[in-house]
Short mmCIF file of C-alpha atoms in Angstrom, two decimals:
data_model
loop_
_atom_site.label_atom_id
_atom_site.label_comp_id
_atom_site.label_asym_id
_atom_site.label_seq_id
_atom_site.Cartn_x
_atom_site.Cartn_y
_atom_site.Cartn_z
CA UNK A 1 12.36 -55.82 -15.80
CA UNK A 2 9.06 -54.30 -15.87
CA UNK A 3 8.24 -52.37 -12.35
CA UNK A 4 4.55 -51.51 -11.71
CA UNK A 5 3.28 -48.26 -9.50
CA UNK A 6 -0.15 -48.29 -8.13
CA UNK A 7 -1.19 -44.62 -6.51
CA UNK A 8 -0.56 -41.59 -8.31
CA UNK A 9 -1.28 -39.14 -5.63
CA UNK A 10 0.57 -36.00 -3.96
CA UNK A 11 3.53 -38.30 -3.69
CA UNK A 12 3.12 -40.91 -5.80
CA UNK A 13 2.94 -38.87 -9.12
CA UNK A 14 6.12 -37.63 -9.11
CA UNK A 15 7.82 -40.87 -7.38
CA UNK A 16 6.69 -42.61 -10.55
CA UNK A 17 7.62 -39.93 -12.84
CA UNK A 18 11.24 -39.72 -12.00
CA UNK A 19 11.07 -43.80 -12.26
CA UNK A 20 9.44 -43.04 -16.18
CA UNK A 21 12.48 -40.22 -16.61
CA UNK A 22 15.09 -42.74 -15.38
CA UNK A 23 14.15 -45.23 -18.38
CA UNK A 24 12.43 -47.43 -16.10
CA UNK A 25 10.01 -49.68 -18.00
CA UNK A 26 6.93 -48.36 -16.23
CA UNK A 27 3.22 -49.50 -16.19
CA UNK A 28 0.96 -47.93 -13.60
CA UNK A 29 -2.17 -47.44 -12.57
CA UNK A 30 -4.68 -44.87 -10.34
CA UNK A 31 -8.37 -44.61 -9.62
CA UNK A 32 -8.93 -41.08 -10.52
CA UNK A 33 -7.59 -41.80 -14.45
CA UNK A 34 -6.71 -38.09 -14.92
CA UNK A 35 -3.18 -38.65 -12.72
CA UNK A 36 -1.88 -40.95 -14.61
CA UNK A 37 -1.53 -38.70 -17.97
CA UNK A 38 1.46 -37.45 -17.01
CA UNK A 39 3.02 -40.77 -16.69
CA UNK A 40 1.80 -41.72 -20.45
CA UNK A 41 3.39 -38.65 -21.64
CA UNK A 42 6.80 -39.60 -19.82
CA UNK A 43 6.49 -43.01 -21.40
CA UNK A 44 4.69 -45.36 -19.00
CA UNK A 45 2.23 -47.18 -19.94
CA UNK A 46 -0.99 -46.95 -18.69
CA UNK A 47 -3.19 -49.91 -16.54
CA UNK A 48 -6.94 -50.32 -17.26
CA UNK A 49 -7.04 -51.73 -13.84
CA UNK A 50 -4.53 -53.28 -11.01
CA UNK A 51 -4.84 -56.57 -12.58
CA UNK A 52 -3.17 -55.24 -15.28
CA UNK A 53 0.08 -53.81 -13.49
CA UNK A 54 0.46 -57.12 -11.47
CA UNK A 55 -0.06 -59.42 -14.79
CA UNK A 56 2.51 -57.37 -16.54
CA UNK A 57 5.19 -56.70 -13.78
CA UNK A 58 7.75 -58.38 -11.73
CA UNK A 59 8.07 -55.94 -8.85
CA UNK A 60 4.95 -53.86 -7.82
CA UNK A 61 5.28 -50.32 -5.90
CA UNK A 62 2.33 -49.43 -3.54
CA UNK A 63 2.51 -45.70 -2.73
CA UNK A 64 -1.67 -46.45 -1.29
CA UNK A 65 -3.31 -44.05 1.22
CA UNK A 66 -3.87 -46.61 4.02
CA UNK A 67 -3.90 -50.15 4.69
CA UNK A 68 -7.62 -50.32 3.55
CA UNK A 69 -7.29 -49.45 0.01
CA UNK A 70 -3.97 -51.38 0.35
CA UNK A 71 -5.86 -54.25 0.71
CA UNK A 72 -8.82 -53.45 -1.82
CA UNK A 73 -5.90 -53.39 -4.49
CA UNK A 74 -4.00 -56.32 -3.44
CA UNK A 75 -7.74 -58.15 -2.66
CA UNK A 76 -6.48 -59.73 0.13
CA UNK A 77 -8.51 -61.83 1.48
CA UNK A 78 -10.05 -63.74 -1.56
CA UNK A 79 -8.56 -66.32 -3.92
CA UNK A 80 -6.88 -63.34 -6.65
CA UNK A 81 -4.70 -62.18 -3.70
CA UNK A 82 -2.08 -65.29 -4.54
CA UNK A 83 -2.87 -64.85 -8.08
CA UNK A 84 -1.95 -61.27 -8.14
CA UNK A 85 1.33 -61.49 -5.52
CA UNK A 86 2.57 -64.86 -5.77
CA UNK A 87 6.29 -64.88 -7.82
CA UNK A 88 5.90 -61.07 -7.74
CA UNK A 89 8.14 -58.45 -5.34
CA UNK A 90 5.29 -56.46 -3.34
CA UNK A 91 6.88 -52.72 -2.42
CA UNK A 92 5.02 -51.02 -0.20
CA UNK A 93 6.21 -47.23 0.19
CA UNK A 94 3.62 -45.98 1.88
CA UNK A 95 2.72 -44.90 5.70
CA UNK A 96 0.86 -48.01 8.18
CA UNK A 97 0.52 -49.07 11.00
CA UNK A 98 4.04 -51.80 11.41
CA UNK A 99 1.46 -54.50 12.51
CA UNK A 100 -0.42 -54.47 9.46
CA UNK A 101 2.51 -54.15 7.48
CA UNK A 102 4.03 -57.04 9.65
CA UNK A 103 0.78 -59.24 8.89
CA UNK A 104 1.22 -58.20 5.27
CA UNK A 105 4.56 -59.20 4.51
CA UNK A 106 3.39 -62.84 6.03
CA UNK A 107 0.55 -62.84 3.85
CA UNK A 108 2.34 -61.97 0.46
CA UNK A 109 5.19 -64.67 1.56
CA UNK A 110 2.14 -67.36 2.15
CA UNK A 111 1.10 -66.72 -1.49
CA UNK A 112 4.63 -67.13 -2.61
CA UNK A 113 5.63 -63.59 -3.24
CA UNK A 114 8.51 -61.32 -1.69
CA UNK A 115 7.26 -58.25 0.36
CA UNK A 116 9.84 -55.28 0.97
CA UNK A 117 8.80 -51.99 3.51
CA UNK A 118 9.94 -49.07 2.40
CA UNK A 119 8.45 -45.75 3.68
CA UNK A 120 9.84 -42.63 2.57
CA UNK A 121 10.92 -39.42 4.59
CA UNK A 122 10.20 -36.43 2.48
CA UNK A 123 6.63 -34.39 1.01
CA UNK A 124 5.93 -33.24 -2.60
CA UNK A 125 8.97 -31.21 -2.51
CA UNK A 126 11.39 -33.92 -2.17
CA UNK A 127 9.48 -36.30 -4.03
CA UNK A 128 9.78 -33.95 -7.62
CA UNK A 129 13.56 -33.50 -7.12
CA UNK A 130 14.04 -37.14 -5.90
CA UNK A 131 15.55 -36.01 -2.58
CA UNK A 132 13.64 -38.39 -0.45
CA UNK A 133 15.07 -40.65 2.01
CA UNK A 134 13.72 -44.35 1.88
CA UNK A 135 13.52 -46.73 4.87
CA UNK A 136 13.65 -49.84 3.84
CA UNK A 137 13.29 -53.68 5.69
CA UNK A 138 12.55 -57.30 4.29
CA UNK A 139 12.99 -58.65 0.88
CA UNK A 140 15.96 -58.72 -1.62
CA UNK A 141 18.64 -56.19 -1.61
CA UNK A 142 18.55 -55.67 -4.96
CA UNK A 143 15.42 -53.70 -4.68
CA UNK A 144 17.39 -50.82 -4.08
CA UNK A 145 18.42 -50.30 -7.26
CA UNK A 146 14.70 -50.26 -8.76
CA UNK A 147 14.07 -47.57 -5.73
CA UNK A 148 17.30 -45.28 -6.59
CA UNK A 149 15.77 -43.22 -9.48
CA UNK A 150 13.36 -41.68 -6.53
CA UNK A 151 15.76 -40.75 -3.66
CA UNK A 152 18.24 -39.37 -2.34
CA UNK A 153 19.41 -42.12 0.72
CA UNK A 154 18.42 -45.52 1.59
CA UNK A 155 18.51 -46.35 4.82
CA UNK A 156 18.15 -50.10 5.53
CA UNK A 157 15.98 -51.11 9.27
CA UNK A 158 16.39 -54.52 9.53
CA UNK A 159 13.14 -56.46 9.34
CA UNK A 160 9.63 -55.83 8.80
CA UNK A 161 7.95 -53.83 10.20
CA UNK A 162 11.38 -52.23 10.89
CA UNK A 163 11.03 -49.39 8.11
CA UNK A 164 7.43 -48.51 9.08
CA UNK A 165 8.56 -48.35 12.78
CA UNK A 166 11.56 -46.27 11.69
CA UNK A 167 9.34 -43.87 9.48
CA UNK A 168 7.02 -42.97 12.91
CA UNK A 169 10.33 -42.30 14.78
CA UNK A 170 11.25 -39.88 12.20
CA UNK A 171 7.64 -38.86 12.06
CA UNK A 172 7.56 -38.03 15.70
CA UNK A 173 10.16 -35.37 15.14
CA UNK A 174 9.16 -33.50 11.92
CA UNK A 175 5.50 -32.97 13.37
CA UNK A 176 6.56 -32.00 16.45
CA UNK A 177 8.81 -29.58 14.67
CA UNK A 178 6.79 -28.32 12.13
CA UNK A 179 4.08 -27.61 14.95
CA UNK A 180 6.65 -26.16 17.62
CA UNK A 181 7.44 -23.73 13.99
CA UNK A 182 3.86 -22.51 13.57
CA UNK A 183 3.74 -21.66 17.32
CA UNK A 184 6.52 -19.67 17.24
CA UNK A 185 5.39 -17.65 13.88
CA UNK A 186 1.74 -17.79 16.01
CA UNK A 187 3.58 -15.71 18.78
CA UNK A 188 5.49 -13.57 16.57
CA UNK A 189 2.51 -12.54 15.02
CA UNK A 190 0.10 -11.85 18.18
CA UNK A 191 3.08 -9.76 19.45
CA UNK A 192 3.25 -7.42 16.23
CA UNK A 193 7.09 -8.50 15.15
CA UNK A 194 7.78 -9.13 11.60
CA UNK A 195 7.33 -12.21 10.13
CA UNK A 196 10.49 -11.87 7.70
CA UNK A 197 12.80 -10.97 10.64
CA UNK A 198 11.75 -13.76 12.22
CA UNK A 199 12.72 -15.85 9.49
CA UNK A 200 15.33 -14.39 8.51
CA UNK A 201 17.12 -15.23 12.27
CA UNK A 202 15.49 -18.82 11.82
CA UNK A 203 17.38 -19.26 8.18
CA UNK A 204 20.12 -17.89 9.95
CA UNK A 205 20.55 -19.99 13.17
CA UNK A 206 21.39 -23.37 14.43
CA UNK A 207 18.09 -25.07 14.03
CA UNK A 208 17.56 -23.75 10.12
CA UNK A 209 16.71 -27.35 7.98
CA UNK A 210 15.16 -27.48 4.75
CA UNK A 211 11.65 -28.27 6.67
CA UNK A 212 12.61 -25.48 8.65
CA UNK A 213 12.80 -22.85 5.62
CA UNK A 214 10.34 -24.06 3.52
CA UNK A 215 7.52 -24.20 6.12
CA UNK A 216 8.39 -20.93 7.85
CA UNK A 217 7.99 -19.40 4.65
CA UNK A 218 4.80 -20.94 3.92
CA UNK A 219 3.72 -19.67 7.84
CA UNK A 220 5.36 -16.41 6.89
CA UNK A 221 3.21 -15.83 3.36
CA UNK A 222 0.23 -18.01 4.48
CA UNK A 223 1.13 -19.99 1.61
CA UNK A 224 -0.84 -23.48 2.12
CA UNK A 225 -0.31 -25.02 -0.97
CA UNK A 226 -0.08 -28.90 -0.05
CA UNK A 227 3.04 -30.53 0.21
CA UNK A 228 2.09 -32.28 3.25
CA UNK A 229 -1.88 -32.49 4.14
CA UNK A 230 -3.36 -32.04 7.30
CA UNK A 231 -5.29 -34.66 6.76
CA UNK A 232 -2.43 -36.78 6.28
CA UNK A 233 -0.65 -34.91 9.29
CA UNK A 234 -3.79 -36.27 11.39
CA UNK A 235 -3.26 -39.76 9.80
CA UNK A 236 0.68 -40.23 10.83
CA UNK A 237 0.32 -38.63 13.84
CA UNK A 238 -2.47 -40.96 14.65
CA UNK A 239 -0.10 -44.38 13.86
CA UNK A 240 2.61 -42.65 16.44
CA UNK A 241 0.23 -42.31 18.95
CA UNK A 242 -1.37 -46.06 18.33
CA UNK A 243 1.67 -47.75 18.18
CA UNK A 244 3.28 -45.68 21.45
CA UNK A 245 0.34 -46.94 23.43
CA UNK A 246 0.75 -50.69 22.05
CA UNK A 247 4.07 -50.27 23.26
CA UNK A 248 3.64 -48.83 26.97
CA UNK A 249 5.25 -45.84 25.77
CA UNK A 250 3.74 -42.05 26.55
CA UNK A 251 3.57 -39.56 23.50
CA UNK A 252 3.06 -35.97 25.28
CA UNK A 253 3.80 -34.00 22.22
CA UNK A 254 2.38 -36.30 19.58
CA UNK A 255 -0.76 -36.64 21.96
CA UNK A 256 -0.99 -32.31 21.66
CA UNK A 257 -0.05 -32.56 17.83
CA UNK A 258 -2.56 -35.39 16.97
CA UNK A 259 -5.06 -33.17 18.69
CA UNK A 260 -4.39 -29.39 16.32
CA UNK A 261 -4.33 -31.41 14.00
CA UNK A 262 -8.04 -32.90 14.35
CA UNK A 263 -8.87 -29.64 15.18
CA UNK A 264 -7.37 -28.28 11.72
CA UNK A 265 -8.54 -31.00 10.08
CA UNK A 266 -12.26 -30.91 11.10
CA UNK A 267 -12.38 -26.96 10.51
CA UNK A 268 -12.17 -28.00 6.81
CA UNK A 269 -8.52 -27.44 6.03
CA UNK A 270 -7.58 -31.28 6.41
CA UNK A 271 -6.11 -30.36 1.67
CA UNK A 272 -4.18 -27.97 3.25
CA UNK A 273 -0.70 -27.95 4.06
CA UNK A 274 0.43 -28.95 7.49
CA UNK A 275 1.69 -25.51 7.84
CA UNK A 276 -2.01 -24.74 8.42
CA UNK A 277 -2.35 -25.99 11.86
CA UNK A 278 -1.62 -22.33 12.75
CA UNK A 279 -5.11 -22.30 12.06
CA UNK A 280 -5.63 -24.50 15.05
CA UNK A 281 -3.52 -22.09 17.49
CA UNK A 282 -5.45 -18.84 15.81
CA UNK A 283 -8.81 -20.15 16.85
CA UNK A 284 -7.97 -21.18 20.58
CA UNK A 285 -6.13 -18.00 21.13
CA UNK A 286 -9.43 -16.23 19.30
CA UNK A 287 -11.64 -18.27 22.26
CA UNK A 288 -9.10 -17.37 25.00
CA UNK A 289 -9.56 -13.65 24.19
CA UNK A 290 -13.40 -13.57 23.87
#
């Protein structure tokens, strides 16, 4: 079976190449050409255009920034939206709002195609050494074994928009985290301690985590090197907060998080790792002080 990937970016790129490495019978395709080389030199073959990937494949992976260019690709809306997803698996891995997703997956099963959710847990990181976690609702069970090559668990949530609802849950907690993290290395610092004790009794204690580790040392170093973008920070913690209010539910922390976040994000560091929202608590403790 031939799979098709559409999105080579941060994540995407290295999702794809472990599916290349696996001896998956690849063909993808990106806009920015210059991300897809790697794939070619794994094996893959390369798409002039979408068209190409959906005329040549059975199943179809999405890893797409948001639900616009999702749509742009798929060209929903006009007559080549059946063309391109009817008969075919649609697999869309990456981060929306669950009611788009939910009018999606109607959409793709009006034009006589199968539509699976499966957002992943996990940045670059995870995504290189296949560690992620997929969430995955709707379609055929048997789409797990196309996904396998790229994670490490697959967690199955039911119906659509299950998975995407799932992945914002899970969201809700790693950004909180990670932001709770750079406050606490914030502190540290304005108080003088040092920033390797600190994470040395982090690593050492009850809440230590992979996220925990890796992004304290990246606070620690003022390493920023993306694994997870602000600007894609901003974008998740956005859909938590949107689909909380649809929902009657309050979002206190999100609400704050959503907020350094913009803050980071419109200071010009939105390429940035979302380590760098200590950026956002540097510059209101600067104001405080003046």
């Amino acid at each position: 079976m031939t799979v098709g990937f559409v999105g080579l970016g941060v994540m995407g790129q290295p999702m794809a190449l472990n599916l290349a490495r696996a001896g998956t019978d690849l063909i993808v395709w990106n806009r920015s050409p210059h991300r897809a080389e790697p794939l070619r030199a794994a094996g893959a073959t390369v798409a002039a255009d979408p068209a190409e990937v959906f005329a040549a494949a059975e199943t179809v992976i999405l890893m797409l920034a948001n639900d616009r260019v999702i749509d742009e690709v798929l060209r929903r809306g006009s007559g080549e939206f059946a063309k391109l997803t009817g008969g075919r698996t649609i697999v869309h891995m990456g981060t929306t709002a669950p009611a788009y997703s939910a009018g999606l997956a109607a959409d793709v099963a009006g034009a006589g195609g199968t539509y699976v959710e499966a957002p992943v847990s996990g940045s670059r990181g995870p995504a290189e050494t296949a560690d992620l976690v997929v969430m995955i609702a709707g379609g055929d069970p048997g789409v797990e074994a196309v996904l396998r090559p790229m994670c490490r668990e697959i967690v199955r949530c039911g119906e659509v928009p299950g998975a995407l609802l799932m992945k914002l849950a899970v969201n809700t907690f790693l950004i909180s985290m990670v932001t709770g993290l750079a406050e606490s290395f914030h502190f540290a610092r304005q108080h003088g301690l040092d920033l390797a004790t600190l994470s040395a009794a982090l690593d050492a204690g009850p809440m230590a985590s992979a996220v925990s580790r890796i992004k304290g040392h990246k606070l620690r170093d003022r390493d920023f090197e993306v694994q997870a973008a602000i600007r894609d920070v901003l974008y998740n913690s956005e859909l938590v907060v949107d689909a909380a209010r649809q929902a009657g539910i309050v979002s206190p922390l999100l609400d704050l998080c959503r907020d350094l976040y913009a803050e980071t994000n419109g200071a010009g560091y939105g390429v940035e790792d979302m380590a760098a929202v200590v950026r956002a608590l540097e510059s209101r403790t600067e104001r405080s002080i003046r």
